[in-house]
Amino acid sequence: MTQTTISYQGEPGANSHIICAQAFPDWTLLPCATFEDAFAAVTEGRAARAMIPIENSIAGRVADIHHLIPTSPLHIVAEHFLPIHFQLMALPGTPIAALRSVHSHIHALGQCRRIIRRLGLKAVVAGDTAGAAREVMEAHDPSRGALAPALAAEVYGLDILERDVEDETHNTTRFCVFAPEPAVPDFDGPTVTSFVFRVRNIPAALYKALGGFATNGVNMSKLESYMVEGQFSATQFYAEVDGRPEDPGLARALDELSYFSRELRVIGTYPAHPFREASRLAAE
């Protein structure tokens, strides 16, 4: 059972539930209260994979995740992209004029500002989108609404009052699949390598550390920094590049990076999802 179980953060009906069902249709889904719990389910052997949101095209990175990745022993083995659609839902028979507040995850509230402002609703932060829908159902309060995926309305017996209320049509969340062991890079086609590093405390260390990617023709698609343990002087970086560590150019770039770094750890090498290329072509 655990070899075909995938964990995710949230409750049934959440976006993480939806992408798990799409990517792993025959697997058992294991909802978890927190991201830490979803990771722990894999490290403790209760699940074989964890589906974790990394970033959203509107809200940006999921900050908590980038603090968990460096300390987790898990590896990224795949990525998936999910177009995000939010529905305004409430108790059955509730007119939209009766709503006074709307509940959802903080990212969902930030992605649906227009309808919240248009209806003059009070935004209330919930643990996740599907959990907000469940709480509306349990409260039996017609003045409460929720912003959640359509599946949540089905799961918790709510009416959808307005559909696809997200501010931007390109709203998309990228998810990564984590596993106890790294992926065996025997796949063909475009590949992504993710890694974390901390540069040494010397002048121009970051500039020197990243120079090898330019000189070796390696495309770096992501570079994000964040503090370590609340120290302003201790900065860690999360990066993603095209290619595999054994590719000559990337191997040389990583070798140069390691020389200027106190710490360097490859998190995973995995196939680039076709959405990347489709998004690039759409932007041209």
mmCIF file of N, CA, C and O in Angstrom, residues 24 50 63 73 91 128 138 157 189 198 203 205 214 245 255 260 280:
data_model
loop_
_atom_site.group_PDB
_atom_site.id
_atom_site.type_symbol
_atom_site.label_atom_id
_atom_site.label_comp_id
_atom_site.label_asym_id
_atom_site.label_seq_id
_atom_site.Cartn_x
_atom_site.Cartn_y
_atom_site.Cartn_z
ATOM 1 N N PHE A 24 -1.196 10.758 -10.466
ATOM 2 C CA PHE A 24 -1.114 9.401 -9.931
ATOM 3 C C PHE A 24 -2.532 8.844 -9.763
ATOM 4 O O PHE A 24 -3.003 8.616 -8.651
ATOM 5 N N ALA A 50 5.656 12.450 -2.119
ATOM 6 C CA ALA A 50 4.935 13.616 -1.599
ATOM 7 C C ALA A 50 4.789 14.623 -2.728
ATOM 8 O O ALA A 50 5.755 14.896 -3.451
ATOM 9 N N ALA A 63 6.837 30.060 0.466
ATOM 10 C CA ALA A 63 8.021 30.340 1.288
ATOM 11 C C ALA A 63 8.378 29.197 2.229
ATOM 12 O O ALA A 63 9.557 28.865 2.405
ATOM 13 N N PRO A 73 15.717 15.030 3.723
ATOM 14 C CA PRO A 73 16.558 14.068 2.994
ATOM 15 C C PRO A 73 15.940 13.635 1.669
ATOM 16 O O PRO A 73 16.538 12.834 0.945
ATOM 17 N N LEU A 91 -23.100 27.784 1.516
ATOM 18 C CA LEU A 91 -24.110 26.780 1.842
ATOM 19 C C LEU A 91 -25.177 26.717 0.751
ATOM 20 O O LEU A 91 -25.475 27.740 0.113
ATOM 21 N N ASP A 128 -6.120 25.912 4.488
ATOM 22 C CA ASP A 128 -6.039 25.587 3.063
ATOM 23 C C ASP A 128 -7.409 25.795 2.439
ATOM 24 O O ASP A 128 -8.409 26.013 3.145
ATOM 25 N N GLU A 138 -19.463 23.171 7.967
ATOM 26 C CA GLU A 138 -19.678 22.824 9.371
ATOM 27 C C GLU A 138 -20.277 23.980 10.170
ATOM 28 O O GLU A 138 -21.010 23.755 11.145
ATOM 29 N N GLY A 157 -20.494 19.499 -0.274
ATOM 30 C CA GLY A 157 -21.904 19.794 -0.490
ATOM 31 C C GLY A 157 -22.247 21.267 -0.499
ATOM 32 O O GLY A 157 -23.293 21.669 0.023
ATOM 33 N N GLY A 189 15.143 13.770 -23.344
ATOM 34 C CA GLY A 189 14.491 15.062 -23.403
ATOM 35 C C GLY A 189 15.020 16.065 -22.396
ATOM 36 O O GLY A 189 15.957 15.782 -21.637
ATOM 37 N N ARG A 198 25.241 27.511 -0.199
ATOM 38 C CA ARG A 198 25.581 28.681 0.611
ATOM 39 C C ARG A 198 26.996 29.081 0.252
ATOM 40 O O ARG A 198 27.926 28.263 0.319
ATOM 41 N N PRO A 203 34.560 38.383 -0.485
ATOM 42 C CA PRO A 203 34.031 39.398 -1.403
ATOM 43 C C PRO A 203 33.662 38.801 -2.763
ATOM 44 O O PRO A 203 34.399 37.982 -3.323
ATOM 45 N N ALA A 205 31.626 36.602 -3.646
ATOM 46 C CA ALA A 205 31.547 35.146 -3.697
ATOM 47 C C ALA A 205 30.420 34.679 -4.614
ATOM 48 O O ALA A 205 30.607 33.748 -5.407
ATOM 49 N N ALA A 214 27.543 30.803 -16.680
ATOM 50 C CA ALA A 214 27.573 31.620 -17.896
ATOM 51 C C ALA A 214 28.660 31.151 -18.850
ATOM 52 O O ALA A 214 28.423 30.981 -20.053
ATOM 53 N N PRO A 245 23.691 16.859 -13.896
ATOM 54 C CA PRO A 245 25.020 17.109 -13.311
ATOM 55 C C PRO A 245 26.167 16.466 -14.068
ATOM 56 O O PRO A 245 27.299 16.956 -14.021
ATOM 57 N N ASP A 255 31.225 22.332 -10.281
ATOM 58 C CA ASP A 255 32.536 22.226 -9.647
ATOM 59 C C ASP A 255 33.051 23.606 -9.232
ATOM 60 O O ASP A 255 33.580 23.783 -8.133
ATOM 61 N N PHE A 260 33.449 27.916 -4.342
ATOM 62 C CA PHE A 260 33.125 29.162 -3.654
ATOM 63 C C PHE A 260 31.998 28.985 -2.633
ATOM 64 O O PHE A 260 31.539 29.969 -2.062
ATOM 65 N N ARG A 280 6.839 28.810 -22.719
ATOM 66 C CA ARG A 280 7.841 29.617 -23.419
ATOM 67 C C ARG A 280 7.354 30.013 -24.795
ATOM 68 O O ARG A 280 7.485 31.170 -25.230
#
